[in-house]
Structures are given as structure tokens and as C-alpha cells.
Short mmCIF file of C-alpha atoms in Angstrom, two decimals:
data_model
loop_
_atom_site.label_atom_id
_atom_site.label_comp_id
_atom_site.label_asym_id
_atom_site.label_seq_id
_atom_site.Cartn_x
_atom_site.Cartn_y
_atom_site.Cartn_z
CA MET Q 1 0.00 0.00 0.00
CA ARG Q 2 1.19 3.51 -0.82
CA ASN Q 3 0.81 6.09 1.91
CA ASN Q 4 0.49 9.08 -0.32
CA ASP Q 5 -2.16 11.67 0.56
CA ASP Q 6 -1.96 14.23 -2.22
CA SER Q 7 -3.84 17.48 -2.11
CA LEU Q 8 -7.53 16.80 -2.62
CA PRO Q 9 -10.21 18.84 -4.34
CA LYS Q 10 -12.34 21.24 -2.39
CA CYS Q 11 -15.56 19.44 -1.65
CA CYS Q 12 -18.21 22.11 -1.77
CA VAL Q 13 -16.91 24.60 -4.32
CA ARG Q 14 -16.46 23.49 -7.90
CA ARG Q 15 -15.45 25.53 -10.91
CA LYS Q 16 -17.11 24.43 -14.11
CA SER Q 17 -13.83 24.74 -16.04
CA ASP Q 18 -12.04 22.46 -13.54
CA TRP Q 19 -14.82 19.89 -13.73
CA ASN Q 20 -14.88 19.85 -17.53
CA ARG Q 21 -11.09 19.62 -17.62
CA ALA Q 22 -11.16 16.60 -15.30
CA ILE Q 23 -13.74 14.89 -17.52
CA SER Q 24 -11.75 15.68 -20.68
CA ASP Q 25 -8.50 14.36 -19.17
CA ALA Q 26 -10.25 11.13 -18.20
CA GLU Q 27 -11.69 10.76 -21.70
CA LYS Q 28 -8.21 11.18 -23.21
CA LEU Q 29 -6.95 8.30 -21.06
CA LEU Q 30 -9.75 6.13 -22.40
CA GLY Q 31 -9.09 7.21 -25.97
CA HIS Q 32 -12.65 8.26 -26.78
CA PRO Q 33 -15.24 10.76 -25.57
CA ASN Q 34 -17.56 9.71 -22.77
CA ILE Q 35 -20.92 9.80 -24.54
CA PHE Q 36 -23.50 7.93 -22.49
CA LEU Q 37 -26.80 9.38 -23.63
CA PRO Q 38 -29.48 6.75 -22.92
CA LEU Q 39 -32.08 8.75 -24.85
CA GLN Q 40 -30.07 7.99 -28.00
CA SER Q 41 -30.86 4.32 -27.52
CA LEU Q 42 -34.52 5.02 -28.29
CA PRO Q 43 -35.70 4.07 -31.79
CA GLY Q 44 -36.66 6.93 -34.11
CA ASP Q 45 -40.39 6.68 -33.48
CA GLY Q 46 -39.76 6.31 -29.75
CA MET Q 47 -37.77 9.55 -29.65
CA ALA Q 48 -40.53 11.32 -31.60
CA SER Q 49 -43.08 10.14 -29.04
CA VAL Q 50 -40.92 11.39 -26.15
CA ILE Q 51 -40.48 14.80 -27.79
CA GLY Q 52 -44.21 15.05 -28.43
CA GLY Q 53 -44.93 14.14 -24.82
CA MET Q 54 -42.44 16.70 -23.54
CA GLN Q 55 -44.17 19.43 -25.55
CA LYS Q 56 -47.46 18.65 -23.84
CA LEU Q 57 -45.77 19.03 -20.45
CA VAL Q 58 -44.45 22.53 -21.11
CA GLY Q 59 -45.98 24.86 -18.52
CA THR Q 60 -46.82 22.09 -16.04
CA ASN Q 61 -43.46 22.22 -14.22
CA HIS Q 62 -43.37 18.42 -14.24
CA PRO Q 63 -40.00 17.13 -12.92
CA LEU Q 64 -39.59 14.96 -16.02
CA LEU Q 65 -39.01 18.10 -18.10
CA LYS Q 66 -35.96 19.09 -16.09
CA ILE Q 67 -34.59 15.54 -16.01
CA THR Q 68 -34.94 15.10 -19.77
CA LYS Q 69 -33.35 18.46 -20.44
CA ARG Q 70 -30.31 17.48 -18.38
CA LEU Q 71 -30.07 14.16 -20.20
CA VAL Q 72 -30.19 15.71 -23.67
CA TYR Q 73 -28.13 18.81 -22.94
CA ASN Q 74 -24.92 17.34 -21.59
CA GLY Q 75 -22.87 20.55 -21.33
CA GLN Q 76 -21.93 20.18 -17.68
CA LYS Q 77 -21.40 16.41 -18.02
CA ASN Q 78 -22.90 15.88 -14.59
CA MET Q 79 -25.22 13.00 -15.31
CA GLN Q 80 -23.23 10.65 -17.55
CA THR Q 81 -20.11 10.29 -15.43
CA ARG Q 82 -20.87 6.94 -13.79
CA GLY Q 83 -20.12 5.06 -16.97
CA LEU Q 84 -16.87 7.01 -17.26
CA ILE Q 85 -15.90 5.94 -13.74
CA MET Q 86 -16.60 2.31 -14.65
CA LEU Q 87 -14.34 2.52 -17.69
CA LEU Q 88 -11.58 4.09 -15.59
CA MET Q 89 -11.95 1.27 -13.08
CA ALA Q 90 -11.68 -1.19 -15.98
CA LYS Q 91 -8.40 0.51 -16.97
CA LEU Q 92 -7.28 0.10 -13.37
CA VAL Q 93 -8.04 -3.62 -13.68
CA THR Q 94 -6.04 -3.79 -16.92
CA ASN Q 95 -3.08 -2.17 -15.20
CA ALA Q 96 -3.32 -4.56 -12.25
CA GLN Q 97 -3.58 -7.57 -14.58
CA THR Q 98 -0.62 -6.40 -16.65
CA THR Q 99 1.49 -5.81 -13.54
CA THR Q 100 0.63 -9.23 -12.11
CA ALA Q 101 1.11 -11.00 -15.44
CA ALA Q 102 4.41 -9.26 -16.06
CA ALA Q 103 5.69 -10.31 -12.63
CA ALA Q 104 4.59 -13.89 -13.22
CA ALA Q 105 6.13 -13.88 -16.71
CA THR Q 106 9.41 -12.56 -15.32
CA THR Q 107 9.48 -15.40 -12.82
CA ARG Q 108 8.84 -17.96 -15.55
CA LEU Q 109 11.52 -16.37 -17.72
CA ARG Q 110 13.95 -16.58 -14.87
CA ASN Q 111 13.11 -20.24 -14.27
CA ALA Q 112 12.42 -21.53 -17.77
CA ARG Q 113 13.99 -18.78 -19.93
CA MET Q 114 10.76 -18.45 -21.75
CA LEU Q 115 8.21 -15.64 -21.84
CA ASN Q 116 4.60 -16.50 -22.46
CA ALA Q 117 3.38 -13.48 -24.38
CA ASP Q 118 -0.25 -14.46 -23.88
CA ALA Q 119 0.09 -13.89 -20.14
CA ILE Q 120 0.22 -10.12 -20.49
CA ASN Q 121 -2.59 -9.76 -23.02
CA LEU Q 122 -5.91 -8.57 -21.66
CA SER Q 123 -8.84 -10.79 -22.57
CA GLU Q 124 -11.01 -9.07 -25.17
CA ASP Q 125 -14.06 -10.79 -23.68
CA ILE Q 126 -13.43 -9.22 -20.28
CA GLU Q 127 -12.93 -5.78 -21.82
CA THR Q 128 -16.18 -6.05 -23.77
CA ASN Q 129 -18.08 -7.14 -20.66
CA GLN Q 130 -16.66 -4.25 -18.68
CA ARG Q 131 -17.79 -1.78 -21.36
CA HIS Q 132 -21.23 -3.36 -21.27
CA LEU Q 133 -21.28 -2.95 -17.50
CA ALA Q 134 -20.46 0.77 -17.87
CA THR Q 135 -23.47 1.14 -20.16
CA ILE Q 136 -25.64 -0.89 -17.78
CA THR Q 137 -24.69 1.39 -14.89
CA GLU Q 138 -25.71 4.47 -16.87
CA LEU Q 139 -28.99 2.92 -18.02
CA VAL Q 140 -29.99 1.86 -14.51
CA HIS Q 141 -29.04 5.24 -13.06
CA THR Q 142 -30.97 7.09 -15.77
CA ALA Q 143 -34.02 4.89 -15.29
CA HIS Q 144 -33.92 5.65 -11.57
CA LEU Q 145 -33.74 9.40 -12.19
CA ILE Q 146 -36.68 9.28 -14.61
CA HIS Q 147 -38.79 7.16 -12.26
CA LYS Q 148 -38.10 9.68 -9.50
CA GLY Q 149 -39.78 12.24 -11.77
CA VAL Q 150 -43.17 10.64 -11.05
CA VAL Q 151 -45.21 13.06 -8.92
CA ASN Q 152 -48.15 12.52 -6.60
CA VAL Q 153 -51.15 13.67 -8.64
CA SER Q 154 -53.70 13.29 -5.87
CA GLU Q 155 -56.82 15.39 -6.38
CA LEU Q 156 -56.35 16.54 -2.78
CA ILE Q 157 -53.31 18.52 -3.96
CA TYR Q 158 -54.10 19.50 -7.54
CA THR Q 159 -57.70 20.61 -8.00
CA GLU Q 160 -57.55 21.87 -11.62
CA GLY Q 161 -58.78 19.06 -13.86
CA LEU Q 162 -56.79 19.93 -17.01
CA PHE Q 163 -53.58 20.53 -15.05
CA LEU Q 164 -54.11 17.22 -13.25
CA GLU Q 165 -54.47 15.39 -16.58
CA ASP Q 166 -51.20 16.88 -17.85
CA LEU Q 167 -49.35 15.70 -14.75
CA GLN Q 168 -50.85 12.22 -15.06
CA PHE Q 169 -49.71 12.11 -18.69
CA GLY Q 170 -46.18 13.11 -17.58
CA ASN Q 171 -46.19 10.30 -15.03
CA LYS Q 172 -47.10 7.77 -17.72
CA ILE Q 173 -44.17 8.90 -19.87
CA ALA Q 174 -41.80 8.77 -16.86
CA ILE Q 175 -42.86 5.23 -15.97
CA LEU Q 176 -42.70 3.88 -19.53
CA LEU Q 177 -39.42 5.62 -20.37
CA GLY Q 178 -37.77 4.47 -17.15
CA ASP Q 179 -38.99 0.92 -17.71
CA TYR Q 180 -37.60 1.00 -21.26
CA PHE Q 181 -34.12 1.85 -19.98
CA LEU Q 182 -34.34 -0.84 -17.30
CA ALA Q 183 -35.36 -3.41 -19.91
CA ASN Q 184 -32.31 -2.53 -22.04
CA ALA Q 185 -30.09 -2.69 -18.96
CA ASN Q 186 -31.44 -6.15 -18.06
CA LEU Q 187 -30.87 -7.34 -21.63
CA LEU Q 188 -27.22 -6.28 -21.49
CA LEU Q 189 -26.88 -7.63 -17.96
CA GLY Q 190 -27.92 -11.10 -19.11
CA SER Q 191 -25.34 -10.99 -21.89
CA LEU Q 192 -22.55 -10.80 -19.29
CA ARG Q 193 -23.30 -14.42 -18.33
CA ASN Q 194 -22.06 -13.85 -14.80
CA PRO Q 195 -24.67 -14.77 -12.13
CA GLU Q 196 -22.82 -12.95 -9.34
CA VAL Q 197 -22.74 -9.67 -11.27
CA VAL Q 198 -26.38 -10.08 -12.33
CA TYR Q 199 -27.40 -10.60 -8.69
CA MET Q 200 -25.40 -7.56 -7.51
CA ILE Q 201 -26.77 -5.10 -10.10
CA SER Q 202 -30.31 -6.43 -9.66
CA GLY Q 203 -29.90 -5.83 -5.94
CA CYS Q 204 -29.14 -2.16 -6.66
CA ILE Q 205 -32.58 -1.78 -8.26
CA ARG Q 206 -34.08 -3.26 -5.10
CA ASP Q 207 -32.03 -0.78 -3.05
CA PHE Q 208 -33.57 2.12 -5.02
CA VAL Q 209 -36.98 1.03 -3.80
CA GLU Q 210 -35.88 0.55 -0.19
CA GLY Q 211 -34.27 3.98 -0.22
CA GLU Q 212 -37.67 5.58 -0.80
CA PHE Q 213 -38.90 4.31 2.57
CA VAL Q 214 -36.03 5.26 4.88
CA PHE Q 215 -37.79 8.54 5.72
CA LYS Q 216 -41.45 9.36 6.09
CA GLN Q 217 -43.07 11.35 3.29
CA ASN Q 218 -45.38 14.36 3.20
CA LEU Q 219 -48.57 14.58 1.14
CA LYS Q 220 -46.63 15.37 -2.03
CA GLY Q 221 -44.45 12.31 -1.61
CA ASN Q 222 -41.32 14.23 -0.58
CA ALA Q 223 -39.15 12.70 2.13
CA VAL Q 224 -39.09 14.64 5.41
CA PRO Q 225 -36.99 14.13 8.55
CA SER Q 226 -38.13 13.69 12.13
CA ALA Q 227 -36.68 15.15 15.31
CA ALA Q 228 -34.73 11.91 15.82
CA THR Q 229 -33.14 11.87 12.34
CA THR Q 230 -29.36 11.47 12.33
CA MET Q 231 -26.59 11.40 9.73
CA GLN Q 232 -26.63 7.62 9.99
CA ASP Q 233 -30.16 7.73 8.56
CA TRP Q 234 -28.89 10.03 5.81
CA GLU Q 235 -26.07 7.60 4.99
CA ILE Q 236 -28.48 4.66 4.78
CA LYS Q 237 -30.80 6.63 2.51
CA THR Q 238 -27.92 7.81 0.31
CA TYR Q 239 -26.41 4.34 0.05
CA TYR Q 240 -29.69 2.83 -1.10
CA SER Q 241 -30.54 5.71 -3.45
CA SER Q 242 -27.22 6.21 -5.23
CA ALA Q 243 -24.05 4.82 -3.61
CA SER Q 244 -25.19 1.19 -3.88
CA LEU Q 245 -25.14 1.24 -7.68
CA LEU Q 246 -21.72 2.91 -7.80
CA ALA Q 247 -20.23 0.57 -5.18
CA ASN Q 248 -21.56 -2.65 -6.68
CA SER Q 249 -20.67 -1.60 -10.23
CA CYS Q 250 -17.06 -0.91 -9.17
CA LYS Q 251 -16.92 -4.32 -7.51
CA ALA Q 252 -18.48 -5.96 -10.58
CA ILE Q 253 -15.73 -4.46 -12.76
CA MET Q 254 -13.18 -6.26 -10.56
CA ILE Q 255 -15.14 -9.53 -10.77
CA LEU Q 256 -15.29 -9.36 -14.56
CA GLY Q 257 -11.56 -8.61 -14.54
CA LYS Q 258 -11.03 -11.70 -12.35
CA LEU Q 259 -9.19 -9.82 -9.61
CA ASP Q 260 -9.01 -11.18 -6.06
CA GLU Q 261 -11.55 -10.59 -3.28
CA ASP Q 262 -9.41 -7.92 -1.60
CA SER Q 263 -9.41 -5.86 -4.81
CA GLN Q 264 -13.16 -6.35 -5.08
CA ALA Q 265 -13.66 -5.13 -1.51
CA ARG Q 266 -11.45 -2.08 -2.12
CA ALA Q 267 -13.36 -1.22 -5.29
CA PHE Q 268 -16.70 -1.59 -3.50
CA GLU Q 269 -15.59 0.71 -0.69
CA PHE Q 270 -14.24 3.24 -3.20
CA GLY Q 271 -17.58 3.34 -5.02
CA LYS Q 272 -19.55 3.60 -1.79
CA LEU Q 273 -17.47 6.45 -0.37
CA LEU Q 274 -17.47 8.26 -3.72
CA GLY Q 275 -21.26 7.95 -3.88
CA LEU Q 276 -21.66 9.38 -0.38
CA ALA Q 277 -19.29 12.26 -1.15
CA TRP Q 278 -21.07 12.93 -4.44
CA GLN Q 279 -24.46 13.22 -2.73
CA LEU Q 280 -23.03 15.31 0.11
CA PHE Q 281 -21.58 17.76 -2.41
CA THR Q 282 -24.95 17.90 -4.20
CA ASP Q 283 -26.72 18.58 -0.90
CA THR Q 284 -24.48 21.53 -0.05
CA GLN Q 285 -25.19 23.18 -3.40
CA TYR Q 286 -28.74 23.96 -2.25
CA PHE Q 287 -27.17 26.47 0.14
CA ILE Q 288 -24.11 27.58 -1.88
CA ASP Q 289 -25.07 27.80 -5.55
CA GLU Q 290 -27.71 30.55 -5.59
CA LYS Q 291 -27.67 30.64 -9.39
CA LEU Q 292 -28.84 27.06 -9.67
CA HIS Q 293 -30.88 27.18 -6.45
CA PRO Q 294 -32.32 30.68 -5.86
CA PHE Q 295 -32.71 31.78 -2.25
CA GLY Q 296 -36.42 31.05 -1.89
CA SER Q 297 -36.62 27.96 -4.11
CA PRO Q 298 -37.58 24.50 -2.75
CA LEU Q 299 -34.81 22.25 -1.48
CA ASP Q 300 -34.30 18.68 -0.39
CA LEU Q 301 -35.58 18.53 3.19
CA ILE Q 302 -33.39 15.53 4.01
CA SER Q 303 -30.18 17.06 2.63
CA ALA Q 304 -27.08 16.60 4.79
CA PRO Q 305 -26.78 20.25 5.99
CA ILE Q 306 -30.40 20.18 7.20
CA VAL Q 307 -29.88 16.87 9.02
CA LEU Q 308 -26.65 18.16 10.60
CA HIS Q 309 -28.35 21.35 11.76
CA LEU Q 310 -31.30 19.32 13.07
CA GLN Q 311 -28.96 17.14 15.14
CA LYS Q 312 -27.62 20.25 16.84
CA ASP Q 313 -30.98 22.02 17.20
CA PRO Q 314 -33.97 19.62 17.50
CA THR Q 315 -36.43 22.56 17.48
CA PHE Q 316 -35.43 23.09 13.84
CA ILE Q 317 -37.88 20.30 13.00
CA ASP Q 318 -40.76 22.81 13.30
CA CYS Q 319 -39.36 24.67 10.29
CA VAL Q 320 -38.51 21.61 8.20
CA ASN Q 321 -41.53 19.44 8.91
CA PRO Q 322 -44.56 21.53 9.94
CA LYS Q 323 -47.47 19.76 11.59
CA GLY Q 324 -49.60 20.25 8.50
CA ASN Q 325 -47.33 17.72 6.70
CA THR Q 326 -47.30 19.64 3.43
CA SER Q 327 -44.38 21.30 1.65
CA ASP Q 328 -46.56 24.35 0.93
CA GLN Q 329 -46.14 25.37 4.58
CA VAL Q 330 -42.35 25.15 4.56
CA ASP Q 331 -40.46 28.45 4.69
CA TYR Q 332 -37.43 27.66 2.53
CA ARG Q 333 -35.95 31.12 3.07
CA GLN Q 334 -35.93 30.63 6.82
CA ILE Q 335 -34.39 27.15 6.49
CA ARG Q 336 -31.59 28.44 4.29
CA THR Q 337 -30.89 31.35 6.63
CA LEU Q 338 -30.73 29.17 9.75
CA VAL Q 339 -28.51 26.55 8.13
CA LYS Q 340 -26.11 29.11 6.66
CA ASP Q 341 -25.90 30.97 9.97
CA GLY Q 342 -24.90 27.76 11.79
CA ASP Q 343 -21.93 25.44 11.32
CA ALA Q 344 -23.76 22.68 9.44
CA LEU Q 345 -22.25 23.67 6.08
CA GLN Q 346 -18.71 23.59 7.47
CA HIS Q 347 -19.43 20.24 9.09
CA ALA Q 348 -20.77 18.95 5.77
CA THR Q 349 -17.64 20.18 3.97
CA ASP Q 350 -15.37 18.40 6.45
CA LEU Q 351 -17.41 15.22 6.16
CA CYS Q 352 -17.28 15.38 2.36
CA ARG Q 353 -13.50 15.80 2.45
CA ASN Q 354 -13.25 12.81 4.79
CA TYR Q 355 -15.27 10.64 2.38
CA VAL Q 356 -13.05 11.70 -0.54
CA GLN Q 357 -9.81 11.06 1.37
CA ASN Q 358 -10.95 7.58 2.41
CA ALA Q 359 -12.08 6.83 -1.16
CA VAL Q 360 -8.67 7.85 -2.54
CA ARG Q 361 -6.93 5.63 0.01
CA GLN Q 362 -8.74 2.60 -1.41
CA LEU Q 363 -7.04 3.26 -4.77
CA HIS Q 364 -3.61 3.17 -3.13
CA TYR Q 365 -3.92 -0.61 -2.81
CA PHE Q 366 -3.79 -0.94 -6.60
CA PRO Q 367 -0.55 -0.68 -8.63
CA ALA Q 368 0.40 2.95 -9.36
CA SER Q 369 -0.81 4.21 -12.73
CA ASP Q 370 -2.01 7.32 -14.55
CA ILE Q 371 -5.61 6.19 -13.97
CA GLU Q 372 -5.67 6.95 -10.24
CA PRO Q 373 -5.41 10.77 -10.53
CA SER Q 374 -8.37 10.82 -12.93
CA LEU Q 375 -10.48 8.73 -10.59
#
């Protein structure tokens, strides 16, 4: 193991140019651009139907509109990076295999004066399977995002008949589109012909469902905390909702590369910690990035800064989860002000940095290469 803690990125402030540069550098290592756009997998008539459906949703503020826009317009490259991470992990496997094979070949050469060239060649079948797994990870993640765009269209909340019909139509598109991506992911998953990997990725889909029930929900179906909510609850929710897929996909890459169990465990922990840090960074942006999240706009009521502030001040629950149990009664301006005036954001930043540092340490157990800095 290499004890080498290099300077790490700031966890809660990100410059767009730095982010795009990091993505571009990683793509150069892979030798091709990272284009994972699941919507492109739709047949021509399917894409036309989606576009027509999106036009009907204009003006309804349905979450599916925002999700689809982010999927199609990939300027910030925020949503298609999981597949890129999988391909980088596959490169890490290749480097580990080459290092191990070269050492074994050197030993054989020393003993038998003969070098088996096949020992250092990476199996094309493994490389193909790893690329398929990268696509599967993106498809499953995208399907999850689209399914989360389904809104509660109860007549108790939305009383206008025409508006209610538009939202119901948007829900139908979200369900069908998400199911389409899952079906394609399952088709590719079966082609891997690896029962262990199939079981692991299928379990991630189950985790998505379980993650929806970690916290109670208000009338609109949004998760809300209780006075007893802790960061452990947040970690469980985050693991089920996002980190599970990243962790198990990283481990699956090692399994397909036929690396040992210790490497698999390190890869799993790397993916898990990266997923937690990723979500923690996203949570802090509700309070930092006022361009993307204006001061009075709605926010995630179970975001890490809110949970951290709630742990320190239990009376904060009256602001976050009013007795009426509806998000319409939540004063988002007051919540932002109280959180920013306290030390929850600093605590969240320190926690994010800790996750990142521990994730980087997992990579130190692999042979040194130019892949590690990109990861």
C-alpha cells in the first residue's frame, strides 16, 4: 500500500472549467469521448413520441421536463459520469492484470527462460463485458432518475382538472421511459453471463426502492426528517438511493476482470465512499449555488446540511416538517438562513472531504498508474 495523501479537491466549491477539464482528461486516457446518452438508444419513433410528450408538459413544471433536459443537454457532463468511472476502473483492472502478469512472466523467464506473451494480453471478452457494464450502470441510473420524476397527482393537492391530466400524462411517460431503460439494462446484464454480477446489479434496483422508505413522506411524496433523524439515517438513505449502484458496479468491474476478493472489496468501498461524497456535495449546493438554487426555491428537506443542523438544534424540525405535513407550509428562506448561519455547512464540507480522502486511500492498494489521478 502507498501512503500518499496528495492534495484533494475542495468538496463544496467546484469551478465548471475544472470539472470539464477533469472529464476531458479522463476521456483522453480512455481514448474516446464519454458519450453515455441513454435517450439515443430510443428508436426513431420512440424519440418522436418522447419529444411530443415533452411538448405537452411545457408549462406544467413536471419534474420529467428538467430531467430530460439534463439528459439531452450534456454541457456540464454531470449525469453521464458513472459510466466514465466504470471505464476508468476497468483501466485500473487492466493495469493490475498487466502488472501481475508481467511479474509472473518474469518469474517464468527466470526459471524456464521463456516468456509466455499471452500472459500479459488482456482478454477481449473481459474488456467487452466491462464496457457493457459501464453502459448498464448508466442505463440503470438514468431509469432511476426518470422514475423519480413521477409526482403525486392526488386530487387533494391539484384541484384543476386539465392541469391534473397533464401531470398524469407526464407520469405515464416517466414510468414507460424508465422501464424501457431498465429493460435494455437487463438485456445487457444477461449478456454478461455472470450470475454474481447479475445478482449484484439487480440488488441495486431493489435498493432504489428501499431507499424511498427510509424517511417518512409528506402529502406530495417528498421525504421529510423527524426530530430523531441522524446522519446515519442520511447515509443509509444515500447508500440505497445512489451509492449502492456505484459501489456494486465498481466491484463488478473487478469480478469481470477476475481480480481477487481484496481488490473487489477495495473497489466496492471506493464506489460507496465516492457515492456518499457525491451526494453530500450535491446537498451543499442547495445552500451555496444561488444561481442554480435561488434563495427562496424548494430544497431537499433531508439534505445533509439540514440533518446536521437538526442534530444540533432539534427545534429546527418545526421549520422543516410543519405539523400540516405539506411542503406548501415550509419556509425555505428561513431554512436556508438558519442553516447558513450555523456550522452545518462547514461540518458537511469536512465530512465530504473525509469521504473523498478515504475513497482515494482505497485506490492506493492498486498498482500505481495514470488512472488513479483521474479517478
